[in-house]
Tab-separated table of C-alpha atoms in Angstrom:
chain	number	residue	atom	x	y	z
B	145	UNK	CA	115.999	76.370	36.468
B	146	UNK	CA	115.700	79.045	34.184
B	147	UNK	CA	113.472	79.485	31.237
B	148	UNK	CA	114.922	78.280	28.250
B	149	UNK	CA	114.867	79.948	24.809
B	150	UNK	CA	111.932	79.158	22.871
B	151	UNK	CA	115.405	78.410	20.063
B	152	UNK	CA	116.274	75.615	22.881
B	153	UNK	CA	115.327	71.897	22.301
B	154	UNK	CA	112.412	70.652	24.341
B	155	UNK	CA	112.276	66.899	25.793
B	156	UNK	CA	108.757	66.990	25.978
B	157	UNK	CA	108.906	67.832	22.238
B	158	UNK	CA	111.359	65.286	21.497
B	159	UNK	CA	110.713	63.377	17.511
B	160	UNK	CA	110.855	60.309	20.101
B	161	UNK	CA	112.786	56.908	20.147
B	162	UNK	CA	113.016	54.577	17.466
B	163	UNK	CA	111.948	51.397	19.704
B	164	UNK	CA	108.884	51.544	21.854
B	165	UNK	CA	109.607	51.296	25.379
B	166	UNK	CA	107.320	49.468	27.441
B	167	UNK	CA	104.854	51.291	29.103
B	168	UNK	CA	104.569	51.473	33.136
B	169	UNK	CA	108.380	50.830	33.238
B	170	UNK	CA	109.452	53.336	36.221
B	171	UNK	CA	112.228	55.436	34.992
B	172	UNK	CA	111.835	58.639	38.155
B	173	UNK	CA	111.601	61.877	37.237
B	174	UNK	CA	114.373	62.080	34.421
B	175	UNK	CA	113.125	63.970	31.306
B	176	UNK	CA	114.057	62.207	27.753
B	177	UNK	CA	117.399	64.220	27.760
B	178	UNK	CA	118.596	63.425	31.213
B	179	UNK	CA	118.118	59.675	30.365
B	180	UNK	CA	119.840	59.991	27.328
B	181	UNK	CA	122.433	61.134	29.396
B	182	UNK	CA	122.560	58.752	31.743
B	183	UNK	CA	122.251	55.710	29.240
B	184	UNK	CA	125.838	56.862	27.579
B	185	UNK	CA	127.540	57.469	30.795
B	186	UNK	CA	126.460	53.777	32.133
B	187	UNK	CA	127.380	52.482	28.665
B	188	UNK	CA	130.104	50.113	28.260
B	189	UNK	CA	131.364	52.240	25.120
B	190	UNK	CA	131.715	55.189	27.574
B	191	UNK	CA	133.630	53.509	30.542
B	192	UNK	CA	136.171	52.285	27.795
B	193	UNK	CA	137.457	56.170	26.918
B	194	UNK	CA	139.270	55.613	30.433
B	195	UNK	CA	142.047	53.656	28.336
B	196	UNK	CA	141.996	55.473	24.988
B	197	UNK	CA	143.955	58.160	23.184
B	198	UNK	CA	143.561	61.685	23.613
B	199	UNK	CA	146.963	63.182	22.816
B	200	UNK	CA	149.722	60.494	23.891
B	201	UNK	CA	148.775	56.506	23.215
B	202	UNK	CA	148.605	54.285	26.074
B	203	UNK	CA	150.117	56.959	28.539
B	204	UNK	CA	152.549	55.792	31.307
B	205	UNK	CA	151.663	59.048	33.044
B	206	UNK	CA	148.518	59.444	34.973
B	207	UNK	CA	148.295	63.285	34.838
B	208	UNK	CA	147.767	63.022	31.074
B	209	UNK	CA	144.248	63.507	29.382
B	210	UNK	CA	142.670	60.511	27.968
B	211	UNK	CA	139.168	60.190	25.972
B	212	UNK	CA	137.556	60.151	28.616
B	213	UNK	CA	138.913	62.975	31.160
B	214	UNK	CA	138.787	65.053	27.602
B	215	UNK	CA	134.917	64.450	26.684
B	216	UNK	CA	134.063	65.331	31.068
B	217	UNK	CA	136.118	68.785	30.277
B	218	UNK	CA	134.093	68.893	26.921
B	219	UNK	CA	130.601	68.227	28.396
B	220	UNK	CA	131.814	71.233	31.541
B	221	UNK	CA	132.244	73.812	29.060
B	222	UNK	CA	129.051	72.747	26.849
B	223	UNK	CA	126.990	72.564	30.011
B	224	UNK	CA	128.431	76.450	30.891
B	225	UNK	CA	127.404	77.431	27.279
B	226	UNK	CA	124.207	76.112	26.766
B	227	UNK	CA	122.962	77.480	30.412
B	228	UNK	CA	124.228	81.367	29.488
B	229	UNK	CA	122.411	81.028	25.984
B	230	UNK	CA	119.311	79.484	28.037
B	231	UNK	CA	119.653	76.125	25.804
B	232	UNK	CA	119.114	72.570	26.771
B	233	UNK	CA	122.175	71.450	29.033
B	234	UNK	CA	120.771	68.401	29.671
B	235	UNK	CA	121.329	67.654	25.679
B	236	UNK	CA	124.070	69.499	25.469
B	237	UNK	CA	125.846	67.513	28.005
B	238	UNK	CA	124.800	64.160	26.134
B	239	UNK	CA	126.409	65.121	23.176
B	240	UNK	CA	129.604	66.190	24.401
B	241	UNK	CA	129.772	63.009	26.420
B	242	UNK	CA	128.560	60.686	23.734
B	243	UNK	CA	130.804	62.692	20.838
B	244	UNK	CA	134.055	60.445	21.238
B	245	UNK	CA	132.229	57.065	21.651
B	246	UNK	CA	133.446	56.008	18.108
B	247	UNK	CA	137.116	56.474	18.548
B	248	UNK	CA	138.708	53.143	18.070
B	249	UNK	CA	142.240	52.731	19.850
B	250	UNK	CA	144.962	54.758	19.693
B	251	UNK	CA	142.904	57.921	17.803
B	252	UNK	CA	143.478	59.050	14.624
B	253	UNK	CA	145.929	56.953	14.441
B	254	UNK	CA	144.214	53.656	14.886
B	255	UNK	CA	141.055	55.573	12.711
B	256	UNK	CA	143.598	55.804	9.652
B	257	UNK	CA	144.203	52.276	10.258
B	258	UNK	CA	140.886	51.040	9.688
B	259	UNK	CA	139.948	53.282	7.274
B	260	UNK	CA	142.893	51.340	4.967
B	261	UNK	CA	141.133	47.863	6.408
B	262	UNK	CA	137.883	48.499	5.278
B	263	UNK	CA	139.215	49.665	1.456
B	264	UNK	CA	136.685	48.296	-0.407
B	265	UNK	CA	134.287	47.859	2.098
B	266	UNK	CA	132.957	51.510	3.216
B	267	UNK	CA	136.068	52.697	4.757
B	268	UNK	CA	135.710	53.626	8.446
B	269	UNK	CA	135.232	57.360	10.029
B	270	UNK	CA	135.148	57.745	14.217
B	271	UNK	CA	131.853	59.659	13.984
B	272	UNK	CA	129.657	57.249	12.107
B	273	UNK	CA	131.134	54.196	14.363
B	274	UNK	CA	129.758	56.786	17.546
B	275	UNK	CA	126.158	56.425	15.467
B	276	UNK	CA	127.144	52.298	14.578
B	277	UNK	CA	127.667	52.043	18.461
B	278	UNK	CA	125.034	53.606	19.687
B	279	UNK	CA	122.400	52.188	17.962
B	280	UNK	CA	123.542	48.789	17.183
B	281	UNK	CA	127.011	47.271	19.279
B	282	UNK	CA	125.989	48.737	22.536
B	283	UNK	CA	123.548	45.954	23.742
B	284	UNK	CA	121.895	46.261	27.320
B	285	UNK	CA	118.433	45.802	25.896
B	286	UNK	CA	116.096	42.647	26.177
B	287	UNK	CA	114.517	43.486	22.824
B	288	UNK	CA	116.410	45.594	20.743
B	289	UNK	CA	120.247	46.503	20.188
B	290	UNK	CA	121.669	50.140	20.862
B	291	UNK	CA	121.055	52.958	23.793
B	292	UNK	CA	117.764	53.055	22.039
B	293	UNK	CA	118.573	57.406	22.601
B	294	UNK	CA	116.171	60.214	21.436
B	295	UNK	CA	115.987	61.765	18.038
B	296	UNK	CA	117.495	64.781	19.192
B	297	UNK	CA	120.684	62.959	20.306
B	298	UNK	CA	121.303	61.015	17.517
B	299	UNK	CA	120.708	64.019	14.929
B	300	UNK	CA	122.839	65.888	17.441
B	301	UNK	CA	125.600	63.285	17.176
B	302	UNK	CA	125.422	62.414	13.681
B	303	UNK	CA	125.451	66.497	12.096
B	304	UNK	CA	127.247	68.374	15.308
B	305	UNK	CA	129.771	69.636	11.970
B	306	UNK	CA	127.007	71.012	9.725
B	307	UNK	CA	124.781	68.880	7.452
B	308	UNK	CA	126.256	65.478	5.960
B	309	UNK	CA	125.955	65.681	2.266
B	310	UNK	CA	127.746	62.265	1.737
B	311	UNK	CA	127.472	59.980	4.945
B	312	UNK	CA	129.684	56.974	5.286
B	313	UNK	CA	128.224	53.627	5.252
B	314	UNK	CA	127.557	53.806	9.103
B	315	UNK	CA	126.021	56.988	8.980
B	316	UNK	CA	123.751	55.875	6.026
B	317	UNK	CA	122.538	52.624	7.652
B	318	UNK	CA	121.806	54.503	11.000
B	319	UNK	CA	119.909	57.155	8.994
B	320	UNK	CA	118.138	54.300	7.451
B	321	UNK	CA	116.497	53.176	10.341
B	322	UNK	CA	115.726	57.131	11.454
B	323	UNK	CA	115.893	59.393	9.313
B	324	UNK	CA	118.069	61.925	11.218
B	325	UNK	CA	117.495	64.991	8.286
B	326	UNK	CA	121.013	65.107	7.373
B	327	UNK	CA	121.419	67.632	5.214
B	328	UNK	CA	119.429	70.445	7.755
B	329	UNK	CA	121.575	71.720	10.369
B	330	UNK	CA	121.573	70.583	13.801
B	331	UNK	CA	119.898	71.905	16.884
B	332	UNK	CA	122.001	74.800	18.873
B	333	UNK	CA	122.806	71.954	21.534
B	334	UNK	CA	124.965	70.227	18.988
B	335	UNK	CA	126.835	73.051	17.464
B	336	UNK	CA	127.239	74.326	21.337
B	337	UNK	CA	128.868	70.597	21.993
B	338	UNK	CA	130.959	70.859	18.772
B	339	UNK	CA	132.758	74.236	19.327
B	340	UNK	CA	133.159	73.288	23.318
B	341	UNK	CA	135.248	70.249	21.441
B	342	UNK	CA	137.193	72.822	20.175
B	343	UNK	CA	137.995	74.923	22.886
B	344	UNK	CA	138.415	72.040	25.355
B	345	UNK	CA	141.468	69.985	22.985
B	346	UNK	CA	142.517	73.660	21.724
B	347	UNK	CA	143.760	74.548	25.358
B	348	UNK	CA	143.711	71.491	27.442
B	349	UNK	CA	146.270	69.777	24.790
B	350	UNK	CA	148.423	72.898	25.621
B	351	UNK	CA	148.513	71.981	29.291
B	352	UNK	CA	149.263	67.900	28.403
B	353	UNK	CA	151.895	69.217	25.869
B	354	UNK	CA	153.984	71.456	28.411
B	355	UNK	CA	153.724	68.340	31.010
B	356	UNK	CA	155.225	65.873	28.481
B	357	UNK	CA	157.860	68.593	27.685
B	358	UNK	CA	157.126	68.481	23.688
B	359	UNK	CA	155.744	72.139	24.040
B	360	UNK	CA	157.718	75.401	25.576
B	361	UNK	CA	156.375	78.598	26.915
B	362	UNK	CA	158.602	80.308	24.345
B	363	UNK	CA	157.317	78.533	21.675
B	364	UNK	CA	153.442	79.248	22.437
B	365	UNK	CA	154.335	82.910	22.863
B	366	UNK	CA	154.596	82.559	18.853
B	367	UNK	CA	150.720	82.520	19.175
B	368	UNK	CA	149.065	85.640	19.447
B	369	UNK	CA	146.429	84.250	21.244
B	370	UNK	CA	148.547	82.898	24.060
B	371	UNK	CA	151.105	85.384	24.185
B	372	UNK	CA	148.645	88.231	25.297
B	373	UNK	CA	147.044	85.619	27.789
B	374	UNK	CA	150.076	85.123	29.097
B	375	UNK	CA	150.796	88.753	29.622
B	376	UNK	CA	147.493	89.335	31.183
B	377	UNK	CA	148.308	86.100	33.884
B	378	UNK	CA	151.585	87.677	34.745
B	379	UNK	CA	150.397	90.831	35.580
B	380	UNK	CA	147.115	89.684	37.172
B	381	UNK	CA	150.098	87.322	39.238
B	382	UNK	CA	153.411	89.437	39.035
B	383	UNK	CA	154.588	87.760	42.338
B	384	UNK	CA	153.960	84.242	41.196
B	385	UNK	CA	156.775	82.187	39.471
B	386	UNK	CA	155.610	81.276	36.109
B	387	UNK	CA	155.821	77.194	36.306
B	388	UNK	CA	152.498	78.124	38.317
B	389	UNK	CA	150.890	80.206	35.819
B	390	UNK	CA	150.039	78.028	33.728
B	391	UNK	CA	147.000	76.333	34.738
B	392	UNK	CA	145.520	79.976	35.461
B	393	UNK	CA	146.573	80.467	31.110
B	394	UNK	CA	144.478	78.134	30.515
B	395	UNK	CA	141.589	78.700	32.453
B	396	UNK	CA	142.051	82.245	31.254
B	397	UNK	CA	142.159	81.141	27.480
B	398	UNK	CA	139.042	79.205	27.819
B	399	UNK	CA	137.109	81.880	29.659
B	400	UNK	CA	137.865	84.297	26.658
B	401	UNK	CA	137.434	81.781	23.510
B	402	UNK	CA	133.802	80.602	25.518
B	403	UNK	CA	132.694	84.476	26.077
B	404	UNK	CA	133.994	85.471	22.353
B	405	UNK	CA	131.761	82.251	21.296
B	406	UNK	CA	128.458	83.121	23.174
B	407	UNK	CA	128.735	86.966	22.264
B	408	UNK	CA	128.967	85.883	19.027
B	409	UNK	CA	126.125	83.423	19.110
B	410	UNK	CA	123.801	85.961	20.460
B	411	UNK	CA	124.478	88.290	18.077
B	412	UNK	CA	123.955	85.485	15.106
B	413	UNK	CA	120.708	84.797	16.726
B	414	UNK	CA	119.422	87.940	16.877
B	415	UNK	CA	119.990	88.489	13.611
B	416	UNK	CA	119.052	85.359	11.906
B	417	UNK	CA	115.398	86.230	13.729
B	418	UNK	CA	115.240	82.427	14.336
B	419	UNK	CA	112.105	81.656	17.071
B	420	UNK	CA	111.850	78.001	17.046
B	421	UNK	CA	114.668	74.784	16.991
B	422	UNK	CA	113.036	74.091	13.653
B	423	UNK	CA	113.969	77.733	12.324
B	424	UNK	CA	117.665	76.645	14.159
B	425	UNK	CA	117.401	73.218	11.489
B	426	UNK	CA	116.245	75.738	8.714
B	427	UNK	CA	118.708	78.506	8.827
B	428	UNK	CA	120.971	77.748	6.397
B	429	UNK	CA	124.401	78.081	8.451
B	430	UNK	CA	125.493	77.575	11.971
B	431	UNK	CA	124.413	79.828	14.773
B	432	UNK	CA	126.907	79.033	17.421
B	433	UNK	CA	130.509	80.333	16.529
B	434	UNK	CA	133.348	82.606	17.429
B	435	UNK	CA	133.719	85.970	16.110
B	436	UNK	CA	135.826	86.514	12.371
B	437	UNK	CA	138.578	87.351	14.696
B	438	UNK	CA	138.646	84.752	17.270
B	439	UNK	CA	137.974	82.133	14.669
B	440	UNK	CA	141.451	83.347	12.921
B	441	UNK	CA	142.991	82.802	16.379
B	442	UNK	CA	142.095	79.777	16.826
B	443	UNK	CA	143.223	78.583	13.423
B	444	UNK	CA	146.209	79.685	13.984
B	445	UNK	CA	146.369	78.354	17.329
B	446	UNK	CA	145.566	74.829	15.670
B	447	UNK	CA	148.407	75.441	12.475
B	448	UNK	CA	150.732	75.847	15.951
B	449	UNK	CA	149.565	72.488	17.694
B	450	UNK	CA	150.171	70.553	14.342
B	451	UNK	CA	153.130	71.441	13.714
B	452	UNK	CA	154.772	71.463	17.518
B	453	UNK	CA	152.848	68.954	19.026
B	454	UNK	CA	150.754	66.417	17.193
B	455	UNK	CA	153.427	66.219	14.649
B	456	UNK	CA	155.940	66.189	17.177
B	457	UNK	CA	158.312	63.507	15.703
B	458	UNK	CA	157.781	61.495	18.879
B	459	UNK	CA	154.401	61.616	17.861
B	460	UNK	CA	154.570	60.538	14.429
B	461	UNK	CA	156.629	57.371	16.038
B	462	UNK	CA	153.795	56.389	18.818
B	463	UNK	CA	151.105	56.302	15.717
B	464	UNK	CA	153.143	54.723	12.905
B	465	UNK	CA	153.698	51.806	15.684
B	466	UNK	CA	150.250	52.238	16.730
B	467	UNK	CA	148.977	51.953	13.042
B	468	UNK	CA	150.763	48.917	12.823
B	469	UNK	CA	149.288	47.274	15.580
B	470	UNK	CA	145.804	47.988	14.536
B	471	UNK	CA	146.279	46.774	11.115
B	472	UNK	CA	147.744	43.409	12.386
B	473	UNK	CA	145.281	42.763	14.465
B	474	UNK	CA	143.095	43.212	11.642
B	475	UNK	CA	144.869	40.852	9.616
B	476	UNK	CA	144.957	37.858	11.897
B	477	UNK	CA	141.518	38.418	12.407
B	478	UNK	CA	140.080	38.644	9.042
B	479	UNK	CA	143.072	35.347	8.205
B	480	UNK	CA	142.411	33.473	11.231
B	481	UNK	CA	138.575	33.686	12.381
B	482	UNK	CA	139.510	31.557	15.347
B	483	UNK	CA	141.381	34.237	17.006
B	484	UNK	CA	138.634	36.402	17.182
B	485	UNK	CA	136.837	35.933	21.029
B	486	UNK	CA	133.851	33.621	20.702
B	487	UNK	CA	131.026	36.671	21.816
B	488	UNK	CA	132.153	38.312	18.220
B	489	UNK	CA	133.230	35.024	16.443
B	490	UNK	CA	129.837	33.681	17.033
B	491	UNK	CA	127.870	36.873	15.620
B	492	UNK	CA	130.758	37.219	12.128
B	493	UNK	CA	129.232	37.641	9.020
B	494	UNK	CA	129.816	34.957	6.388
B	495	UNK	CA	130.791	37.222	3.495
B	496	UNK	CA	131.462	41.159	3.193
B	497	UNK	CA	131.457	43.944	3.577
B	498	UNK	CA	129.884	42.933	6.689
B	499	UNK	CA	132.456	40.221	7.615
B	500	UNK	CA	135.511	42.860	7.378
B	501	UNK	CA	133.063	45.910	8.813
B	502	UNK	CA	132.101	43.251	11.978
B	503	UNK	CA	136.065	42.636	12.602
B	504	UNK	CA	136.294	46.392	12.610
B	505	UNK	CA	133.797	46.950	14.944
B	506	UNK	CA	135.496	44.495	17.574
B	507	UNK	CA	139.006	46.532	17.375
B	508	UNK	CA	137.309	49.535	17.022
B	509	UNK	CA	135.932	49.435	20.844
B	510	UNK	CA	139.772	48.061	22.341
B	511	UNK	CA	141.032	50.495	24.459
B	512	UNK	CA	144.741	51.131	23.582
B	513	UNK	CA	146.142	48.452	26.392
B	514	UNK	CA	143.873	45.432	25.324
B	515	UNK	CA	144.949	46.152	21.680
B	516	UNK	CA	148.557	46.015	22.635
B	517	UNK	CA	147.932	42.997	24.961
B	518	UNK	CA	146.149	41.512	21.842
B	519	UNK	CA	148.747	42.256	19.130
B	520	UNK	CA	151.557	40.902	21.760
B	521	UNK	CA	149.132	37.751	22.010
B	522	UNK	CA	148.052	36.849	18.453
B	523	UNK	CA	151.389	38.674	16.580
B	524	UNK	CA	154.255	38.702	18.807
B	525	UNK	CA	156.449	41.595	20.687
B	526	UNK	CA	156.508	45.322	19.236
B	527	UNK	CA	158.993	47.560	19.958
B	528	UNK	CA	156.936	50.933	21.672
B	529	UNK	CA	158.799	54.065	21.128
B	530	UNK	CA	158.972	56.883	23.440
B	531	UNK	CA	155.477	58.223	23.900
B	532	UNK	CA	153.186	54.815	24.953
């Protein structure tokens, strides 16, 4: 392996884990970032992004992206990152794997949902449930609750955006218990894992929104961006018919958006004159980030997928149904206790916010498929549109 920037975050440096673990315990040669690792892929949390929403809820299809096939292409193009800019891949791949744990069923969709739930009770946000589940639902512990994960991670996780000047309820009790400095900025590992986010839903959504037939090739050629990829793959391929092209545009597109993004980074670094993680923490803005032009390229690449794809009107009729079912399962849960599966009924809170926030924790980790089992269940039938 190579040498890693003395800017790159160092396991045997790591602030530690919050529980002691016991001593003599053989764990191989894994460093405190490779188990990390390996603790959120085994994780129950993890295994159920198989069934949740990425672009379409509940997809018939099996060619379409879901949580978790989108946070493996993440954690690829983080890994590629942080090994050119001779950071920590090991963390870097953590975080991109671990950065979608808190997505409750059907995405944003299901997020808005409980966010209107919990009124009066904290509200809900998708990356302080990743914290709440990491540290506290996730339970394959003897003696404590949580993944029990490094410092590192858990800053990384909880600050990947920038510093958190007002945290949510979840990200204020996990800060509680360790305190994860949140209004420095995070390590170069996390804003590596954030931006590879980007790039990885910028371009793969493309792909999953030309397979469902909501996007054209004529309508992304109103993107700069694409339209001069798409030049470049024809005439790198003039003898190839273009329904093939396309999975070379992407590849293409993410090559250029991750070598605009570590030019840039190198260049911030250098000048920033950062020589430790802790400088990283203490300089005042993010390091990792694409150039003033690609960054307006990608913005308006974004302005384009809102308006063509995840406000397709198909779109906007898969999440108002999917809304609904979230927020009557939340109803006949909160109304009828009974309903609620005796593992959770047995732990509910007697009073809230924790009653309501406990609930919310239990629908948060459905994947899409058990929710809409569940609704059918406790509710009765729904009528899906086109698009589950």
């Amino acid at each position: 392996m190579s040498a890693r920037a003395p800017w790159a975050s160092d396991p045997a440096r790591s602030r530690g884990r919050l529980h002691e673990e016991q001593n003599g315990t053989v764990r191989g040669p894994r460093d405190a970032f490779q188990r990390d690792r390996d603790r959120i892929i085994h994780s129950i949390s993890f295994r159920r992004l198989r069934h949740k929403t990425q672009v379409f809820m509940a997809p018939d299809g099996d060619h379409f992206r879901v949580r978790l096939t989108h946070s493996l292409e993440v954690a690829q193009i983080g890994r590629a990152v942080a090994r050119t800019l001779a950071l920590n891949e090991d963390l870097t791949e953590a975080l991109c794997l671990a950065h979608d744990i808190g997505h409750p069923p059907f995405g944003h969709a299901g997020e808005d949902a409980l966010k209107i739930a919990l009124t009066g009770q904290g509200g809900f946000d998708h990356n302080g449930h990743t914290l709440r589940t990491l540290t506290e639902i996730e339970r394959p512990y003897p003696r404590w609750n949580g993944l029990n994960l490094t410092w590192e991670t858990l800053e990384g996780l909880a600050k990947h955006n920038g510093p958190v000047r007002h945290p949510g309820w979840a990200l204020r009790v996990a800060d509680s218990a360790f305190d994860l400095a949140l209004t420095s900025f995070s390590s170069l590992e996390a804003q590596v894992a954030a931006i590879a986010d980007d790039i990885a839903y910028d371009n793969h959504d493309i792909d999953d929104g030309l397979r469902a037939g909501l996007l054209t090739l004529d309508q992304l050629m109103a993107v700069p961006l694409i339209a001069r990829g798409w030049d470049d793959t024809c005439a790198r391929f003039p003898d190839v018919e273009p329904k093939r092209l396309m999975g070379e545009l992407v590849r293409s597109q993410i090559g250029t958006m991750a070598n605009d993004l570590i030019a840039e980074t190198r260049r911030r670094i250098a000048a920033s004159g950062v020589t430790s993680v802790e400088d990283v923490r203490d300089a005042g803005e993010c390091l990792v980030g694409f150039s003033d032009a690609m960054r307006e390229e990608e913005r308006d690449l974004k302005r384009f997928m809102y308006a063509n794809l995840y406000h397709h009107p198909r779109q906007i009729a898969a999440a108002d149904a999917a809304h609904g079912i979230v927020t009557g399962l939340f109803a006949i849960y909160r109304n009828d206790p009974g309903t609620i599966p005796e593992e959770w009924r047995d732990r509910l809170p007697e009073a809230d916010p924790d009653r309501s926030r406990h609930i919310a924790d239990f629908i948060a980790g459905m994947t899409d498929r058990y929710a809409i089992s569940r609704y059918r269940e406790l509710v009765g039938p729904i009528d899906l549109p086109e698009g589950f």
